[in-house]
XYZ file of N, CA, C and O in Angstrom:
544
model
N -223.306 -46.005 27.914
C -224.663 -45.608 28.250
C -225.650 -46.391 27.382
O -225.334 -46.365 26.193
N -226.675 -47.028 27.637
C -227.676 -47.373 27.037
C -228.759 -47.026 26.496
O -229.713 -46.612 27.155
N -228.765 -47.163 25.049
C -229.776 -46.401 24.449
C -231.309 -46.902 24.778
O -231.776 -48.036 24.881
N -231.871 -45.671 24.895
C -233.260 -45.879 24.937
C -233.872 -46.367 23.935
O -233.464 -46.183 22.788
N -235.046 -47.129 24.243
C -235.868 -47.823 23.702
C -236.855 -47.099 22.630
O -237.520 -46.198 23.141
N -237.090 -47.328 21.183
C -237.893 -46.303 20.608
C -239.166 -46.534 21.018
O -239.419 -47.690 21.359
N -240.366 -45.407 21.089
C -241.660 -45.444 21.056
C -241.874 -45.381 20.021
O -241.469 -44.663 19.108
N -242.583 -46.198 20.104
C -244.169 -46.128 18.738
C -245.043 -44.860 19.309
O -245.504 -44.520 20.398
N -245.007 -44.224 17.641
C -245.796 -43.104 17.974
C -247.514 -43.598 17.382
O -247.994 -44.600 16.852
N -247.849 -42.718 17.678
C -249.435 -42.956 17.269
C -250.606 -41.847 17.243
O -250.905 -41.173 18.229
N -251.147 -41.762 16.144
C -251.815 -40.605 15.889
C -253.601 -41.376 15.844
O -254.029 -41.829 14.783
N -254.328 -41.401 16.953
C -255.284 -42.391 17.400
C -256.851 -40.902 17.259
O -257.375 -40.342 18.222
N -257.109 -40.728 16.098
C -258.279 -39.473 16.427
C -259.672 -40.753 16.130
O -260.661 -40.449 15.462
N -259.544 -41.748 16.576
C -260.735 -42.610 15.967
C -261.044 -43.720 17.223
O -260.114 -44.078 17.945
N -262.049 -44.095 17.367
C -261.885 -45.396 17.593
C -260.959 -46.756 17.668
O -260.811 -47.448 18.675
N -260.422 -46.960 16.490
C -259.717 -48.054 16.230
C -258.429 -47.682 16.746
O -257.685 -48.520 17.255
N -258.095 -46.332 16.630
C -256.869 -45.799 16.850
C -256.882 -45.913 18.967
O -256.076 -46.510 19.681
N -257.864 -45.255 19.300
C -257.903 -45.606 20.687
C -257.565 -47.335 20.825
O -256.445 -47.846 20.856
N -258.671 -47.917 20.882
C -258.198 -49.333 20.933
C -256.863 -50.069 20.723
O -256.444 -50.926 21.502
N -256.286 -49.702 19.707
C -254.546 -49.617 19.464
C -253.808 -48.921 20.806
O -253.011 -49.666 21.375
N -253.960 -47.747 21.304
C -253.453 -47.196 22.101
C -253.687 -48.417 23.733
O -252.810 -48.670 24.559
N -255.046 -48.909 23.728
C -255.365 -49.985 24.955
C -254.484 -50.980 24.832
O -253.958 -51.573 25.773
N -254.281 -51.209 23.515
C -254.103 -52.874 23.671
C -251.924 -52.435 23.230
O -251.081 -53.312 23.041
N -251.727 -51.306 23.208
C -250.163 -50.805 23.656
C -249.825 -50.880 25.150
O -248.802 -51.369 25.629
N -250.778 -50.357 25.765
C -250.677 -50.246 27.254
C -251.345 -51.409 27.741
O -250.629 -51.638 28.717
N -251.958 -52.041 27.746
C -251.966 -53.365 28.304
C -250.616 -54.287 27.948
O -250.313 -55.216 28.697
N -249.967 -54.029 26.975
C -248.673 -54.943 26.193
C -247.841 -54.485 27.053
O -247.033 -55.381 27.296
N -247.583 -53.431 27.722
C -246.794 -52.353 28.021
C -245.653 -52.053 27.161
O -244.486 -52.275 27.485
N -246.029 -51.537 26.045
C -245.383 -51.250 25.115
C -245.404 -50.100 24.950
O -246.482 -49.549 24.728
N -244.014 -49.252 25.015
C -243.771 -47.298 25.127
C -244.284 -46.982 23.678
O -244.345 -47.692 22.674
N -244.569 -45.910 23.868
C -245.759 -45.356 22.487
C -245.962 -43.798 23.386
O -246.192 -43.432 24.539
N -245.691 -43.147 21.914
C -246.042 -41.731 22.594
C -247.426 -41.039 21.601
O -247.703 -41.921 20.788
N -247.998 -40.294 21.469
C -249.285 -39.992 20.665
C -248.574 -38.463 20.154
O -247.932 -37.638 20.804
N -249.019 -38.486 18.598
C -249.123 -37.151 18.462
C -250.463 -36.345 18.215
O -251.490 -36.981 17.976
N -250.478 -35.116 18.262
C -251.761 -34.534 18.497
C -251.673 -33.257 17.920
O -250.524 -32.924 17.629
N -252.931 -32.116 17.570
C -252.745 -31.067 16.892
C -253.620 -30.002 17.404
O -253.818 -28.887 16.921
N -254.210 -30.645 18.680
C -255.245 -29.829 19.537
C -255.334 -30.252 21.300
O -254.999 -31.295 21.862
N -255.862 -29.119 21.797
C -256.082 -29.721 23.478
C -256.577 -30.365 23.627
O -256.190 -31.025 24.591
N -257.670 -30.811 23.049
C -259.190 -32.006 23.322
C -258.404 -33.069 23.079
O -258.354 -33.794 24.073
N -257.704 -33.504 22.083
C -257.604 -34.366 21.776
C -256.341 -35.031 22.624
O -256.205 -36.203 22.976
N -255.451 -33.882 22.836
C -254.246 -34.151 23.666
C -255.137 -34.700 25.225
O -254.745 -35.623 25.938
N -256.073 -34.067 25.413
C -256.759 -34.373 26.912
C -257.159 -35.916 26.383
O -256.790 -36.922 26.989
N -257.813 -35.943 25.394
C -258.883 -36.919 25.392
C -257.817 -38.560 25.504
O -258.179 -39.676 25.876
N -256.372 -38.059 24.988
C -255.707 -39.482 24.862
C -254.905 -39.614 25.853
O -254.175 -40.603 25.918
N -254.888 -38.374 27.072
C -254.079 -38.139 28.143
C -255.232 -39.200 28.936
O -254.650 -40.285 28.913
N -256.411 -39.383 29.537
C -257.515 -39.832 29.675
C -257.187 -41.608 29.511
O -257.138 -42.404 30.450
N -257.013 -41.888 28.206
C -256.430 -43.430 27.897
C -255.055 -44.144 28.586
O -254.607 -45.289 28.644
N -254.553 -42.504 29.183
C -253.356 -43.332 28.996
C -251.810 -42.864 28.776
O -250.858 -43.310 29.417
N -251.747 -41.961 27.834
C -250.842 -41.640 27.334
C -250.095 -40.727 27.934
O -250.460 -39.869 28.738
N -249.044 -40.939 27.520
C -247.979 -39.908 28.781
C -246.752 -39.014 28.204
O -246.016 -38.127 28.636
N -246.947 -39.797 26.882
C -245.740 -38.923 26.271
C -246.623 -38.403 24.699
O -247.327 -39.111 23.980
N -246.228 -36.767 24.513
C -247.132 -36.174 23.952
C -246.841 -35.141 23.096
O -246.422 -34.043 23.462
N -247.095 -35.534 21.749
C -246.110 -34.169 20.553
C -247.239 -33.259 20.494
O -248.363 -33.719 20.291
N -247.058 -32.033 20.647
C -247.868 -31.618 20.007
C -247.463 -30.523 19.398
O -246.734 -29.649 19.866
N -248.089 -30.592 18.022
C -247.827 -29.670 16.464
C -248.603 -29.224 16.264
O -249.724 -29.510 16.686
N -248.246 -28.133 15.368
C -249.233 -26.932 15.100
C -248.864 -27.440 13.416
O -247.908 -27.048 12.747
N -249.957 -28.441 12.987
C -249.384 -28.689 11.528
C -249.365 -27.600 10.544
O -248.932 -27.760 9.402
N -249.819 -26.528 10.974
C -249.538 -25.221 10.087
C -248.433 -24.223 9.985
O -248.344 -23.210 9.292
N -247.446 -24.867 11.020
C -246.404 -24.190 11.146
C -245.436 -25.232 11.045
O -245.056 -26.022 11.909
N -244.942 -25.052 9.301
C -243.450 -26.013 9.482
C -242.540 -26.302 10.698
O -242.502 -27.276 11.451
N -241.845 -25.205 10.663
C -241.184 -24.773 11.878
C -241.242 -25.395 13.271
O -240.297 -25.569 14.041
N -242.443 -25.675 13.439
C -242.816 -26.424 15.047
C -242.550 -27.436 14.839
O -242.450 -28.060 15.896
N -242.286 -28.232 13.689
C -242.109 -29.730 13.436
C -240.792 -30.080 14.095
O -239.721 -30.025 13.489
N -240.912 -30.429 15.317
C -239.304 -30.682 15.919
C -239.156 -32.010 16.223
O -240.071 -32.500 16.885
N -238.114 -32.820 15.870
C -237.860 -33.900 16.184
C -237.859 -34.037 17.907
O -237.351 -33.178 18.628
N -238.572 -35.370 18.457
C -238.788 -35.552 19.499
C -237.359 -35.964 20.431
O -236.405 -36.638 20.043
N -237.562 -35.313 21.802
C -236.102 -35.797 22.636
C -235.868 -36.948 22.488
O -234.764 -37.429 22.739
N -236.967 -37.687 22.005
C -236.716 -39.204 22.547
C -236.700 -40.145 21.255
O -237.469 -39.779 20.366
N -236.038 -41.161 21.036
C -235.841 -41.885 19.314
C -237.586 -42.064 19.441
O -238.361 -42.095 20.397
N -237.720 -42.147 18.159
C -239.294 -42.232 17.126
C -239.045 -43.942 17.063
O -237.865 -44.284 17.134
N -239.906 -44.858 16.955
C -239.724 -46.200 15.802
C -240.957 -45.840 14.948
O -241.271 -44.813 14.347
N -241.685 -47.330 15.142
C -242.654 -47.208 14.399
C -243.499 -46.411 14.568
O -243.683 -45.937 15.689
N -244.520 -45.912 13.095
C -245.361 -44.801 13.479
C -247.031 -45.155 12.822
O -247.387 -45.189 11.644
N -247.689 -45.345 13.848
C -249.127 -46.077 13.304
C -250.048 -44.453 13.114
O -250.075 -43.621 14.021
N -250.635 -44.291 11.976
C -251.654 -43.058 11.524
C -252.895 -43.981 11.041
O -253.188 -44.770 10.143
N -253.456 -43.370 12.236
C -255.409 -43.954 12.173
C -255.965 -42.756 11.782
O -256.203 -41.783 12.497
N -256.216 -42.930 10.229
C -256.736 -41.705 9.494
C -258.275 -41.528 9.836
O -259.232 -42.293 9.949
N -258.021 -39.862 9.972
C -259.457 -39.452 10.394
C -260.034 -38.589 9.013
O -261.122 -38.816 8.484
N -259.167 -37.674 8.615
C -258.808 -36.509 7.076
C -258.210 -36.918 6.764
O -257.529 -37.545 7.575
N -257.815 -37.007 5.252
C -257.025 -37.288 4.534
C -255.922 -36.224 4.898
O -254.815 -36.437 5.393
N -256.456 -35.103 4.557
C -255.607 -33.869 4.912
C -254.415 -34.178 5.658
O -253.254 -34.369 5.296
N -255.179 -34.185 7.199
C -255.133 -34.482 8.377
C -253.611 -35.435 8.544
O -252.725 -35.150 9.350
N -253.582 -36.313 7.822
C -253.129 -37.565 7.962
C -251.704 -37.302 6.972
O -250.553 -37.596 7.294
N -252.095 -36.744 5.851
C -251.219 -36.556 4.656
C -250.395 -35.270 5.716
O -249.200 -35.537 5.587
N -250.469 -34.512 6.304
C -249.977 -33.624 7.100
C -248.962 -34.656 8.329
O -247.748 -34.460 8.385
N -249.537 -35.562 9.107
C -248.643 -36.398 9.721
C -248.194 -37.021 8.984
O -247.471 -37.660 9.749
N -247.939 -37.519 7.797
C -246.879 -38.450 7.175
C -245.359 -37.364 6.845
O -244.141 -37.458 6.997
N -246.096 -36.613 6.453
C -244.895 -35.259 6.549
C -243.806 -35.044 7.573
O -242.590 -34.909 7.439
N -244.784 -35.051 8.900
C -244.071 -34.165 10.297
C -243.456 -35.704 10.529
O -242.258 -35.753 10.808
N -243.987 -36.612 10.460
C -243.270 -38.062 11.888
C -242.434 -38.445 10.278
O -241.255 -38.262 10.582
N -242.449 -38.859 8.812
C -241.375 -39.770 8.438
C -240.179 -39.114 8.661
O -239.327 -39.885 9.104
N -239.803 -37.990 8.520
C -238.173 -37.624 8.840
C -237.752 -38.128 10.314
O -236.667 -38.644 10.581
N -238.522 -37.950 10.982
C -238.275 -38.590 12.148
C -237.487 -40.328 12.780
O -236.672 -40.627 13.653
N -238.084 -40.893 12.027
C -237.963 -42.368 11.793
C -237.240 -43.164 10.962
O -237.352 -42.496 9.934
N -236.530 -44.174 10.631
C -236.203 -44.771 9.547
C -237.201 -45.998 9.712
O -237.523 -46.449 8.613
N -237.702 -46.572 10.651
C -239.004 -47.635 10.416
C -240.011 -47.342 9.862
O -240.333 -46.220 9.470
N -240.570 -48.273 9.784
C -241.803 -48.399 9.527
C -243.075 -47.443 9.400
O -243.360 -46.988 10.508
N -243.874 -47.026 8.450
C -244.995 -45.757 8.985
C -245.982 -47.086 8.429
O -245.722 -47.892 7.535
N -247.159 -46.996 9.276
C -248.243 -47.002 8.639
C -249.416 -46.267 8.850
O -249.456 -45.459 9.778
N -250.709 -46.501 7.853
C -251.319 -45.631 8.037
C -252.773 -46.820 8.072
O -252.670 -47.893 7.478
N -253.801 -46.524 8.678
C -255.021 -47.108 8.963
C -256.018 -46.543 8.569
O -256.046 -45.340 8.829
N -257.201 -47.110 7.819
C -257.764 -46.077 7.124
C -259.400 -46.854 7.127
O -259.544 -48.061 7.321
N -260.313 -46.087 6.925
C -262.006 -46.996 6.823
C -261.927 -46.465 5.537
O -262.456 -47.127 4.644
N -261.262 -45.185 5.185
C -262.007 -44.335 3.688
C -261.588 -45.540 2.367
O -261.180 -46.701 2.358
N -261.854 -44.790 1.608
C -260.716 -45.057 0.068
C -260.370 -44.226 -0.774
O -260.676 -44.007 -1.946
N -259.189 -43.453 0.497
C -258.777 -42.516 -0.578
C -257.611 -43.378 -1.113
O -257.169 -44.448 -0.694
N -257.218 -42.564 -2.213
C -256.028 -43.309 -2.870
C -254.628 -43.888 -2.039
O -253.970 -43.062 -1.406
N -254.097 -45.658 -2.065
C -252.997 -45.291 -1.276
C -252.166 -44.686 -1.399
O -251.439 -44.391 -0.450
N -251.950 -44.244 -2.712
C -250.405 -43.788 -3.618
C -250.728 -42.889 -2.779
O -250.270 -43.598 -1.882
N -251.009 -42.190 -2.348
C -250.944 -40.638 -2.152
C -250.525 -40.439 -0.839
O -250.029 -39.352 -0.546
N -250.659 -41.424 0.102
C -249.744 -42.163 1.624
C -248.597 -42.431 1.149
O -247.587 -41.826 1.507
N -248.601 -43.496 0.166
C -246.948 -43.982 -0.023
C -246.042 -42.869 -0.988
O -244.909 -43.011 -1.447
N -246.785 -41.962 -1.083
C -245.602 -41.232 -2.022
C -245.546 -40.083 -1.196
O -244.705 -39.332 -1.690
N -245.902 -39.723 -0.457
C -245.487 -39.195 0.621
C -244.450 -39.600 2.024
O -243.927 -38.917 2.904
N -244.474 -41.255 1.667
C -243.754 -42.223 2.679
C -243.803 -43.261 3.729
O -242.904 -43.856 4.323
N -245.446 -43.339 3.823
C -245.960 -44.142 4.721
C -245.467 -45.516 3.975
O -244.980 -45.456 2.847
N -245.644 -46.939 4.775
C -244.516 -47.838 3.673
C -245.792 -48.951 3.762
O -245.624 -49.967 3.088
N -247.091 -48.847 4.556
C -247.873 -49.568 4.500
C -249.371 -48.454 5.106
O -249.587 -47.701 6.056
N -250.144 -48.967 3.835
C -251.621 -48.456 4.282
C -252.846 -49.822 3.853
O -253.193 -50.586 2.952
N -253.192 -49.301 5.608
C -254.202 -50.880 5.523
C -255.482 -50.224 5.937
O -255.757 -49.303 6.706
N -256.276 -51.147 5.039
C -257.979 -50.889 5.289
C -258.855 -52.081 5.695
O -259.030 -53.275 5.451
N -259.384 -50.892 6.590
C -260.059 -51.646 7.921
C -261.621 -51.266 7.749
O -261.950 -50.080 7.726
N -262.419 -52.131 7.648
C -263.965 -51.795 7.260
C -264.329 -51.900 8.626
O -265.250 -51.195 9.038
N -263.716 -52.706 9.414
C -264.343 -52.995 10.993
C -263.640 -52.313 11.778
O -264.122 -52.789 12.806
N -263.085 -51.773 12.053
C -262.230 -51.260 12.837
C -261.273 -51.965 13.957
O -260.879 -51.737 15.100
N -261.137 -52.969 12.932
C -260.669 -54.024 14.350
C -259.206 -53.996 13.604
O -258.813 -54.104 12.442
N -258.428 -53.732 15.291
C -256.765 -53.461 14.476
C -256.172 -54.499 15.716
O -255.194 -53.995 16.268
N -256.457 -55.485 16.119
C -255.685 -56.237 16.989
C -254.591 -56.813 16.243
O -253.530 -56.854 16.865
N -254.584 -57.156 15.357
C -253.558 -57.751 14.429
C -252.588 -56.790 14.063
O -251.756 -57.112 13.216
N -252.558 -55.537 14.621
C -251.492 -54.481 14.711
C -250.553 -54.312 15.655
O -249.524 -53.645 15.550
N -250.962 -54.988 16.664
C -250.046 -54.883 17.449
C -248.864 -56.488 17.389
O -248.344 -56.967 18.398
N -248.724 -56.925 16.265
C -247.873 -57.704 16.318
C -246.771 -56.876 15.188
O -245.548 -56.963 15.293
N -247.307 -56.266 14.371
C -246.186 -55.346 13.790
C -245.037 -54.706 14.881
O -243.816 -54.802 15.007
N -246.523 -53.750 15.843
C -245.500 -53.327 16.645
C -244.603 -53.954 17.870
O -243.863 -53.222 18.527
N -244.711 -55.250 18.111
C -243.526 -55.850 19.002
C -242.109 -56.120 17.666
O -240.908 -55.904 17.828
N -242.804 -56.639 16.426
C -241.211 -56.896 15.627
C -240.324 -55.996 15.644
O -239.239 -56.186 15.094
């Protein structure tokens, strides 16, 4: 039997993070979104998206590994909180790659010691140069 192909997951609550999600689906590259509310689950259902976690990051417990293999996992930070909460739920998931996308400056240590293995800052929001991570 042949194994399925991993999705790139993607946690897109921004701008830049949408645009990432366009320029996945124009690549046609499988990518599933995770999400922590209806709006937002609507708002990326709207772009596109078809495959769809959604967590209640307040409840350990709901954190369930997805039917389908995880790869890479792109986090377009909106909260730190927010974000430090998805590095939690998606790295057990994965043995690739996490990264995280960020305009702020919060500290990176505080991504990577949690497990993200790359955090990049973006003053423009321009992440086209991300999607060559995700074909390697």
């Amino acid at each position: 039997m042949e194994q399925e192909q991993p999705y790139i997951l993607v946690s897109a609550p921004n701008k830049p993070g949408e645009a990432f999600i366009r320029q996945l689906k124009f690549g046609s590259i499988p990518f599933a979104v995770i999400v922590n509310n209806k709006a937002e689950q609507a708002r990326l259902q709207e772009l596109g998206a078809e495959r769809i976690v959604m967590v209640d990051t307040n409840e350990e417990n709901t954190w369930l590994v997805p039917e389908w293999p995880v790869g890479k996992v792109f986090l377009f930070e909106n909260s730190l909180a927010l974000c430090c909460r998805y590095i939690r739920i998606c790295r057990p998931w994965t043995s690739e790659p996490l990264y995280v996308i960020t305009q702020s400056n919060h500290p990176r240590l505080i991504y990577k010691g949690l497990g993200a293995n790359y955090v990049i800052h973006t003053n423009s929001g321009e992440v086209s140069f991300l999607i060559h991570s995700a074909h390697e």
